[in-house]
Tab-separated table of C-alpha atoms and ligand atoms in Angstrom:
chain	number	residue	atom	x	y	z
A	118	UNK	CA	-2.776	-2.983	-23.240
A	119	UNK	CA	0.914	-3.408	-23.993
A	120	UNK	CA	2.899	-5.665	-21.665
A	121	UNK	CA	6.466	-4.482	-21.037
A	122	UNK	CA	9.089	-6.584	-19.258
A	123	UNK	CA	12.323	-4.697	-19.912
A	124	UNK	CA	13.336	-1.515	-18.062
A	125	UNK	CA	14.889	0.087	-21.160
A	126	UNK	CA	11.735	-0.508	-23.192
A	127	UNK	CA	9.508	1.009	-20.497
A	128	UNK	CA	11.766	4.064	-20.288
A	129	UNK	CA	11.600	4.497	-24.077
A	130	UNK	CA	7.808	4.303	-24.024
A	131	UNK	CA	7.629	6.874	-21.232
A	132	UNK	CA	10.051	9.201	-23.043
A	133	UNK	CA	7.836	9.015	-26.122
A	134	UNK	CA	4.675	9.738	-24.112
A	135	UNK	CA	6.364	12.719	-22.472
A	136	UNK	CA	7.550	14.015	-25.867
A	137	UNK	CA	3.976	13.816	-27.115
A	138	UNK	CA	2.960	16.014	-24.170
A	139	UNK	CA	1.068	13.203	-22.426
A	140	UNK	CA	0.588	13.145	-18.674
A	141	UNK	CA	1.563	9.734	-17.293
A	142	UNK	CA	-0.420	8.228	-14.406
A	143	UNK	CA	1.138	5.326	-12.502
A	144	UNK	CA	-0.264	2.581	-10.253
A	145	UNK	CA	2.350	0.233	-8.772
A	146	UNK	CA	1.099	-3.108	-7.404
A	147	UNK	CA	2.255	-6.582	-6.417
A	148	UNK	CA	-0.530	-8.212	-8.435
A	149	UNK	CA	-3.324	-10.613	-7.493
A	150	UNK	CA	-5.539	-7.644	-8.144
A	151	UNK	CA	-8.886	-6.746	-6.583
A	152	UNK	CA	-11.301	-3.817	-6.677
A	153	UNK	CA	-9.005	-1.810	-4.381
A	154	UNK	CA	-6.288	-1.824	-7.047
A	155	UNK	CA	-8.789	-1.105	-9.821
A	156	UNK	CA	-10.092	1.942	-7.940
A	157	UNK	CA	-6.531	3.337	-8.041
A	158	UNK	CA	-6.384	2.763	-11.803
A	159	UNK	CA	-9.677	4.642	-12.206
A	160	UNK	CA	-8.295	7.544	-10.224
A	161	UNK	CA	-5.065	7.552	-12.262
A	162	UNK	CA	-7.147	7.617	-15.450
A	163	UNK	CA	-9.021	10.678	-14.266
A	164	UNK	CA	-5.751	12.483	-13.559
A	165	UNK	CA	-3.660	11.554	-16.599
A	166	UNK	CA	-3.666	10.826	-20.336
A	167	UNK	CA	-1.938	7.460	-20.212
A	168	UNK	CA	-1.992	4.966	-17.330
A	169	UNK	CA	0.924	2.660	-16.591
A	170	UNK	CA	0.442	-0.094	-13.985
A	171	UNK	CA	3.163	-2.345	-12.667
A	172	UNK	CA	3.121	-5.794	-11.136
A	173	UNK	CA	6.223	-6.679	-9.180
A	174	UNK	CA	6.458	-8.798	-6.049
A	175	UNK	CA	9.432	-6.945	-4.662
A	176	UNK	CA	11.816	-9.285	-2.809
A	177	UNK	CA	13.558	-6.487	-0.888
A	178	UNK	CA	10.436	-5.512	1.051
A	179	UNK	CA	9.862	-8.995	2.491
A	180	UNK	CA	11.662	-10.077	5.634
A	181	UNK	CA	13.047	-13.566	6.287
A	182	UNK	CA	10.163	-15.909	7.084
A	183	UNK	CA	7.602	-13.632	5.424
A	184	UNK	CA	5.403	-14.665	2.496
A	185	UNK	CA	7.561	-13.659	-0.508
A	186	UNK	CA	7.706	-17.180	-1.973
A	187	UNK	CA	4.015	-17.924	-1.550
A	188	UNK	CA	2.644	-14.445	-2.323
A	189	UNK	CA	-0.428	-15.129	-4.525
A	190	UNK	CA	0.103	-14.664	-8.250
A	191	UNK	CA	-2.338	-14.579	-11.197
A	192	UNK	CA	-0.729	-12.852	-14.163
A	193	UNK	CA	-3.396	-13.746	-16.706
A	194	UNK	CA	-6.292	-12.695	-14.468
A	195	UNK	CA	-4.491	-9.465	-13.559
A	196	UNK	CA	-3.846	-8.598	-17.219
A	197	UNK	CA	-7.537	-9.007	-18.054
A	198	UNK	CA	-8.579	-6.787	-15.132
A	199	UNK	CA	-6.087	-4.023	-15.967
A	200	UNK	CA	-6.931	-4.131	-19.658
A	201	UNK	CA	-10.629	-3.786	-18.833
A	202	UNK	CA	-9.877	-0.886	-16.481
A	203	UNK	CA	-8.146	1.019	-19.300
A	204	UNK	CA	-4.462	0.583	-18.445
A	205	UNK	CA	-2.341	1.286	-21.546
A	206	UNK	CA	0.971	-0.176	-20.417
A	207	UNK	CA	1.664	-2.916	-17.899
A	208	UNK	CA	5.231	-3.152	-16.628
A	209	UNK	CA	6.052	-6.635	-15.258
A	210	UNK	CA	9.780	-7.032	-14.717
A	211	UNK	CA	11.548	-10.120	-13.450
A	212	UNK	CA	13.354	-9.758	-10.119
A	213	UNK	CA	16.729	-10.101	-11.866
A	214	UNK	CA	15.798	-7.247	-14.223
A	215	UNK	CA	15.218	-4.967	-11.202
A	216	UNK	CA	18.069	-6.190	-8.986
A	217	UNK	CA	21.290	-7.314	-10.616
A	218	UNK	CA	23.453	-9.706	-8.622
A	219	UNK	CA	25.699	-6.807	-7.614
A	220	UNK	CA	22.885	-4.473	-6.577
A	221	UNK	CA	23.854	-2.203	-3.657
A	222	UNK	CA	21.721	0.971	-3.444
A	223	UNK	CA	18.840	1.486	-0.998
A	224	UNK	CA	16.650	4.372	0.124
A	225	UNK	CA	16.065	5.035	3.797
A	226	UNK	CA	13.181	7.244	4.941
A	227	UNK	CA	13.659	7.831	8.665
A	228	UNK	CA	10.998	9.170	11.058
A	229	UNK	CA	7.816	8.175	9.270
A	230	UNK	CA	8.943	4.550	8.982
A	231	UNK	CA	9.210	4.248	12.774
A	232	UNK	CA	6.508	2.486	14.785
A	233	UNK	CA	3.402	0.800	13.362
A	234	UNK	CA	4.411	-1.692	10.625
A	235	UNK	CA	7.994	-0.386	10.745
A	236	UNK	CA	8.449	-2.077	14.134
A	237	UNK	CA	7.023	-5.414	13.053
A	238	UNK	CA	8.602	-5.575	9.594
A	239	UNK	CA	12.236	-4.415	9.907
A	240	UNK	CA	13.614	-3.345	6.535
A	241	UNK	CA	10.181	-3.394	4.902
A	242	UNK	CA	9.895	0.324	4.151
A	243	UNK	CA	13.508	0.466	2.984
A	244	UNK	CA	12.540	-2.114	0.358
A	245	UNK	CA	9.337	-0.269	-0.505
A	246	UNK	CA	11.012	3.143	-0.849
A	247	UNK	CA	13.809	1.632	-2.930
A	248	UNK	CA	11.563	-0.159	-5.389
A	249	UNK	CA	9.170	2.783	-5.735
A	250	UNK	CA	12.074	5.120	-6.462
A	251	UNK	CA	13.344	2.665	-9.088
A	252	UNK	CA	9.860	2.402	-10.602
A	253	UNK	CA	9.584	6.208	-10.694
A	254	UNK	CA	12.848	6.355	-12.668
A	255	UNK	CA	11.596	3.681	-15.053
A	256	UNK	CA	7.995	4.833	-15.595
A	257	UNK	CA	8.672	8.590	-15.216
A	258	UNK	CA	5.118	9.378	-14.101
A	259	UNK	CA	3.619	12.820	-13.516
A	260	UNK	CA	1.172	11.410	-11.005
A	261	UNK	CA	1.183	8.183	-8.967
A	262	UNK	CA	-1.693	6.749	-6.935
A	263	UNK	CA	-1.211	4.847	-3.660
A	264	UNK	CA	-3.981	3.345	-1.516
A	265	UNK	CA	-4.848	4.511	1.990
A	266	UNK	CA	-5.088	0.824	2.880
A	267	UNK	CA	-1.311	0.937	3.422
A	268	UNK	CA	-1.442	4.253	5.202
A	269	UNK	CA	2.109	4.331	6.527
A	270	UNK	CA	3.423	3.317	3.095
A	271	UNK	CA	1.507	6.205	1.495
A	272	UNK	CA	3.155	8.681	3.865
A	273	UNK	CA	6.591	7.100	3.378
A	274	UNK	CA	6.245	7.563	-0.389
A	275	UNK	CA	4.987	11.125	0.039
A	276	UNK	CA	7.958	11.965	2.271
A	277	UNK	CA	10.480	10.356	-0.068
A	278	UNK	CA	9.003	12.194	-3.061
A	279	UNK	CA	9.152	15.506	-1.222
A	280	UNK	CA	12.613	14.989	0.308
A	281	UNK	CA	14.234	13.798	-2.924
A	282	UNK	CA	12.502	16.508	-5.002
A	283	UNK	CA	10.669	14.192	-7.356
A	284	UNK	CA	8.382	16.215	-9.602
A	285	UNK	CA	5.594	13.670	-9.111
A	286	UNK	CA	2.178	14.194	-7.576
A	287	UNK	CA	1.334	11.502	-5.025
A	288	UNK	CA	-2.404	10.956	-4.854
A	289	UNK	CA	-4.110	8.886	-2.132
A	290	UNK	CA	-6.803	6.351	-3.081
A	291	UNK	CA	-9.696	5.520	-0.739
A	292	UNK	CA	-9.526	2.202	1.113
A	293	UNK	CA	-11.937	-0.225	-0.583
A	294	UNK	CA	-13.704	-2.864	1.533
A	295	UNK	CA	-15.531	-6.137	0.983
A	296	UNK	CA	-19.276	-6.103	1.675
A	297	UNK	CA	-18.746	-7.327	5.226
A	298	UNK	CA	-16.272	-4.519	5.952
A	299	UNK	CA	-12.970	-6.384	5.616
A	300	UNK	CA	-10.340	-4.296	3.826
A	301	UNK	CA	-9.678	-5.790	0.396
A	302	UNK	CA	-6.233	-7.373	0.295
A	303	UNK	CA	-4.443	-9.915	-1.858
A	304	UNK	CA	-3.524	-11.632	1.416
A	305	UNK	CA	-7.201	-12.304	2.248
A	306	UNK	CA	-6.789	-15.257	-0.137
A	307	UNK	CA	-4.719	-16.983	2.576
A	308	UNK	CA	-7.582	-16.919	5.122
A	309	UNK	CA	-9.502	-20.084	5.929
A	310	UNK	CA	-13.301	-19.565	5.862
A	311	UNK	CA	-13.308	-19.559	9.661
A	312	UNK	CA	-10.471	-17.021	9.945
A	313	UNK	CA	-12.108	-14.910	7.245
A	314	UNK	CA	-15.091	-14.460	9.587
A	315	UNK	CA	-12.866	-13.696	12.565
A	316	UNK	CA	-11.008	-11.073	10.541
A	317	UNK	CA	-14.137	-8.912	10.508
A	318	UNK	CA	-13.325	-7.893	14.061
A	319	UNK	CA	-10.601	-5.544	12.772
A	320	UNK	CA	-12.969	-3.249	10.906
A	321	UNK	CA	-15.660	-3.645	13.575
A	322	UNK	CA	-13.206	-2.439	16.198
A	323	UNK	CA	-12.222	0.550	14.047
A	324	UNK	CA	-15.871	1.494	13.550
A	325	UNK	CA	-16.325	1.212	17.307
A	326	UNK	CA	-13.295	3.457	17.859
A	327	UNK	CA	-14.709	6.035	15.446
A	328	UNK	CA	-18.024	5.949	17.329
A	329	UNK	CA	-16.188	6.532	20.592
A	330	UNK	CA	-14.354	9.469	18.973
A	331	UNK	CA	-17.500	10.906	17.384
A	332	UNK	CA	-19.323	10.760	20.706
A	333	UNK	CA	-16.752	13.163	22.152
A	334	UNK	CA	-13.796	11.095	23.417
A	335	UNK	CA	-10.590	12.730	22.172
A	336	UNK	CA	-7.985	10.979	24.363
A	337	UNK	CA	-6.160	8.450	22.213
A	338	UNK	CA	-5.531	6.187	25.217
A	339	UNK	CA	-9.258	5.704	25.777
A	340	UNK	CA	-10.033	5.181	22.095
A	341	UNK	CA	-7.208	2.640	21.825
A	342	UNK	CA	-8.574	0.738	24.835
A	343	UNK	CA	-11.899	0.265	23.036
A	344	UNK	CA	-10.113	-1.363	20.072
A	345	UNK	CA	-7.900	-3.537	22.291
A	346	UNK	CA	-10.887	-4.793	24.221
A	347	UNK	CA	-12.810	-5.758	21.123
A	348	UNK	CA	-9.942	-7.462	19.308
A	349	UNK	CA	-8.716	-9.056	22.538
A	350	UNK	CA	-12.039	-10.824	22.964
A	351	UNK	CA	-11.766	-12.582	19.586
A	352	UNK	CA	-10.075	-15.941	19.908
A	353	UNK	CA	-7.551	-16.669	17.157
A	354	UNK	CA	-6.873	-12.988	16.468
A	355	UNK	CA	-3.690	-11.615	17.958
A	356	UNK	CA	-3.221	-7.837	17.901
A	357	UNK	CA	0.222	-6.528	16.905
A	358	UNK	CA	-0.539	-2.849	17.364
A	359	UNK	CA	-3.281	-0.296	17.502
A	360	UNK	CA	-2.133	3.301	17.339
A	361	UNK	CA	-3.599	6.704	16.652
A	362	UNK	CA	-1.346	9.000	14.647
A	363	UNK	CA	-1.655	12.385	12.970
A	364	UNK	CA	-3.137	11.682	9.522
A	365	UNK	CA	-0.763	14.056	7.758
A	366	UNK	CA	2.575	13.599	9.548
A	367	UNK	CA	2.023	10.252	11.277
A	368	UNK	CA	3.304	11.785	14.506
A	369	UNK	CA	2.009	10.290	17.769
A	370	UNK	CA	-0.923	12.179	19.296
A	371	UNK	CA	-2.401	12.038	22.790
A	372	UNK	CA	-5.416	14.227	22.181
A	373	UNK	CA	-7.023	14.136	18.751
A	374	UNK	CA	-7.512	17.704	17.584
A	375	UNK	CA	-6.732	17.269	13.872
A	376	UNK	CA	-7.514	14.479	11.397
A	377	UNK	CA	-5.971	11.260	12.705
A	378	UNK	CA	-5.564	7.697	11.515
A	379	UNK	CA	-6.403	4.783	13.778
A	380	UNK	CA	-4.245	1.943	12.463
A	381	UNK	CA	-4.256	-1.732	13.456
A	382	UNK	CA	-2.284	-4.828	12.542
A	383	UNK	CA	-3.135	-8.320	13.722
A	384	UNK	CA	-2.374	-11.937	13.043
A	385	UNK	CA	-5.560	-13.760	12.106
A	386	UNK	CA	-4.447	-17.351	12.378
A	387	UNK	CA	-1.246	-17.406	10.288
A	388	UNK	CA	-2.137	-14.323	8.226
A	389	UNK	CA	-0.983	-10.789	8.995
A	390	UNK	CA	-3.651	-8.185	8.213
A	391	UNK	CA	-3.650	-4.393	8.503
A	392	UNK	CA	-6.520	-1.910	8.484
A	393	UNK	CA	-7.200	1.697	9.401
A	394	UNK	CA	-9.839	4.375	9.653
A	395	UNK	CA	-9.517	8.154	9.552
A	396	UNK	CA	-11.270	10.256	12.180
A	397	UNK	CA	-11.835	13.982	12.277
A	398	UNK	CA	-11.583	14.441	8.517
B	482	LIG	P1	-0.251	-4.202	-3.168
B	482	LIG	O1	-0.509	-4.916	-4.461
B	482	LIG	O2	-0.908	-4.831	-2.003
B	482	LIG	O3	1.197	-3.880	-2.971
B	482	LIG	O4	-0.964	-2.799	-3.312
B	482	LIG	C1	-0.759	-1.956	-4.419
B	482	LIG	C2	-1.480	-0.659	-4.178
B	482	LIG	O5	-2.864	-0.918	-3.977
B	482	LIG	C3	-1.008	0.074	-2.915
B	482	LIG	O6	-0.989	1.471	-3.179
B	482	LIG	C4	-2.072	-0.287	-1.905
B	482	LIG	O7	-2.215	0.663	-0.886
B	482	LIG	C5	-3.292	-0.327	-2.787
B	482	LIG	N1	-4.368	-1.124	-2.158
B	482	LIG	C6	-4.289	-2.395	-1.696
B	482	LIG	N2	-5.458	-2.776	-1.135
B	482	LIG	C7	-6.291	-1.704	-1.242
B	482	LIG	C8	-7.640	-1.452	-0.836
B	482	LIG	N3	-8.369	-2.371	-0.207
B	482	LIG	N4	-8.161	-0.234	-1.093
B	482	LIG	C9	-7.422	0.726	-1.728
B	482	LIG	N5	-6.150	0.541	-2.143
B	482	LIG	C10	-5.595	-0.649	-1.899
């Protein structure tokens, strides 16, 4: 695996791959990798000739007081994992390589960034859309894989790609869980052993909601109540939102008649976690 730190060098490599007729698959990450990330690499491998991964903890998608400074990092461990998974090129730029001191261009995706995490992390999706667009211009992929773990992010990227006419296929990757059901996340590393146990309530409540749906309840209000009740009864877990949205457009729904995503975010002690489940698919 070749490690690339300069934008110009990455662009040259991609130009060469394209000239050779290779299909480039891309997996952007913030590092501290787990099986969820590796599953995206595997998918990218299936769909392309050459896989490029990136590791970049993007400062513009973190709000003031969020965990940018202490976001977990393990470059050596990450390199070994990506190499083993068959990544050919790893792009790891410095923040100053991506954002010069006089940087002033941002991408705003409107409707789909509203509600859910958009309400609790102002400016977050602006940072995400901006950095992903930059990475697309640097890596020049034919196909890029994004996890369903960050469901709203996946739809933001899809919308941006469509609206700005990028000739890039956006492929969703299945949400990968730990054995006890918790969604894999780099941020799980922040959880104390006690909070780690409490965090299981998120997935348990989503499974409960899916059971309620599968048993015939289609009113989102009633399904949402089931989740609120379960999470509300867990001390030390504070729910930020639970919402049911159309799985394709992320529009609000009152009666579930098409595939929908039930999405939650909660503070578990000091750690913000998100999770979701798809129903009707
Ligand atoms: P991150 O490093 O957290 O920014 O995530 C990089 C990519 O990995 C994003 O497309 C995420 O949606 C995806 N991802 C993170 N956690 C998981 C997971 N548990 N299952 C599947 N994909 C994931």
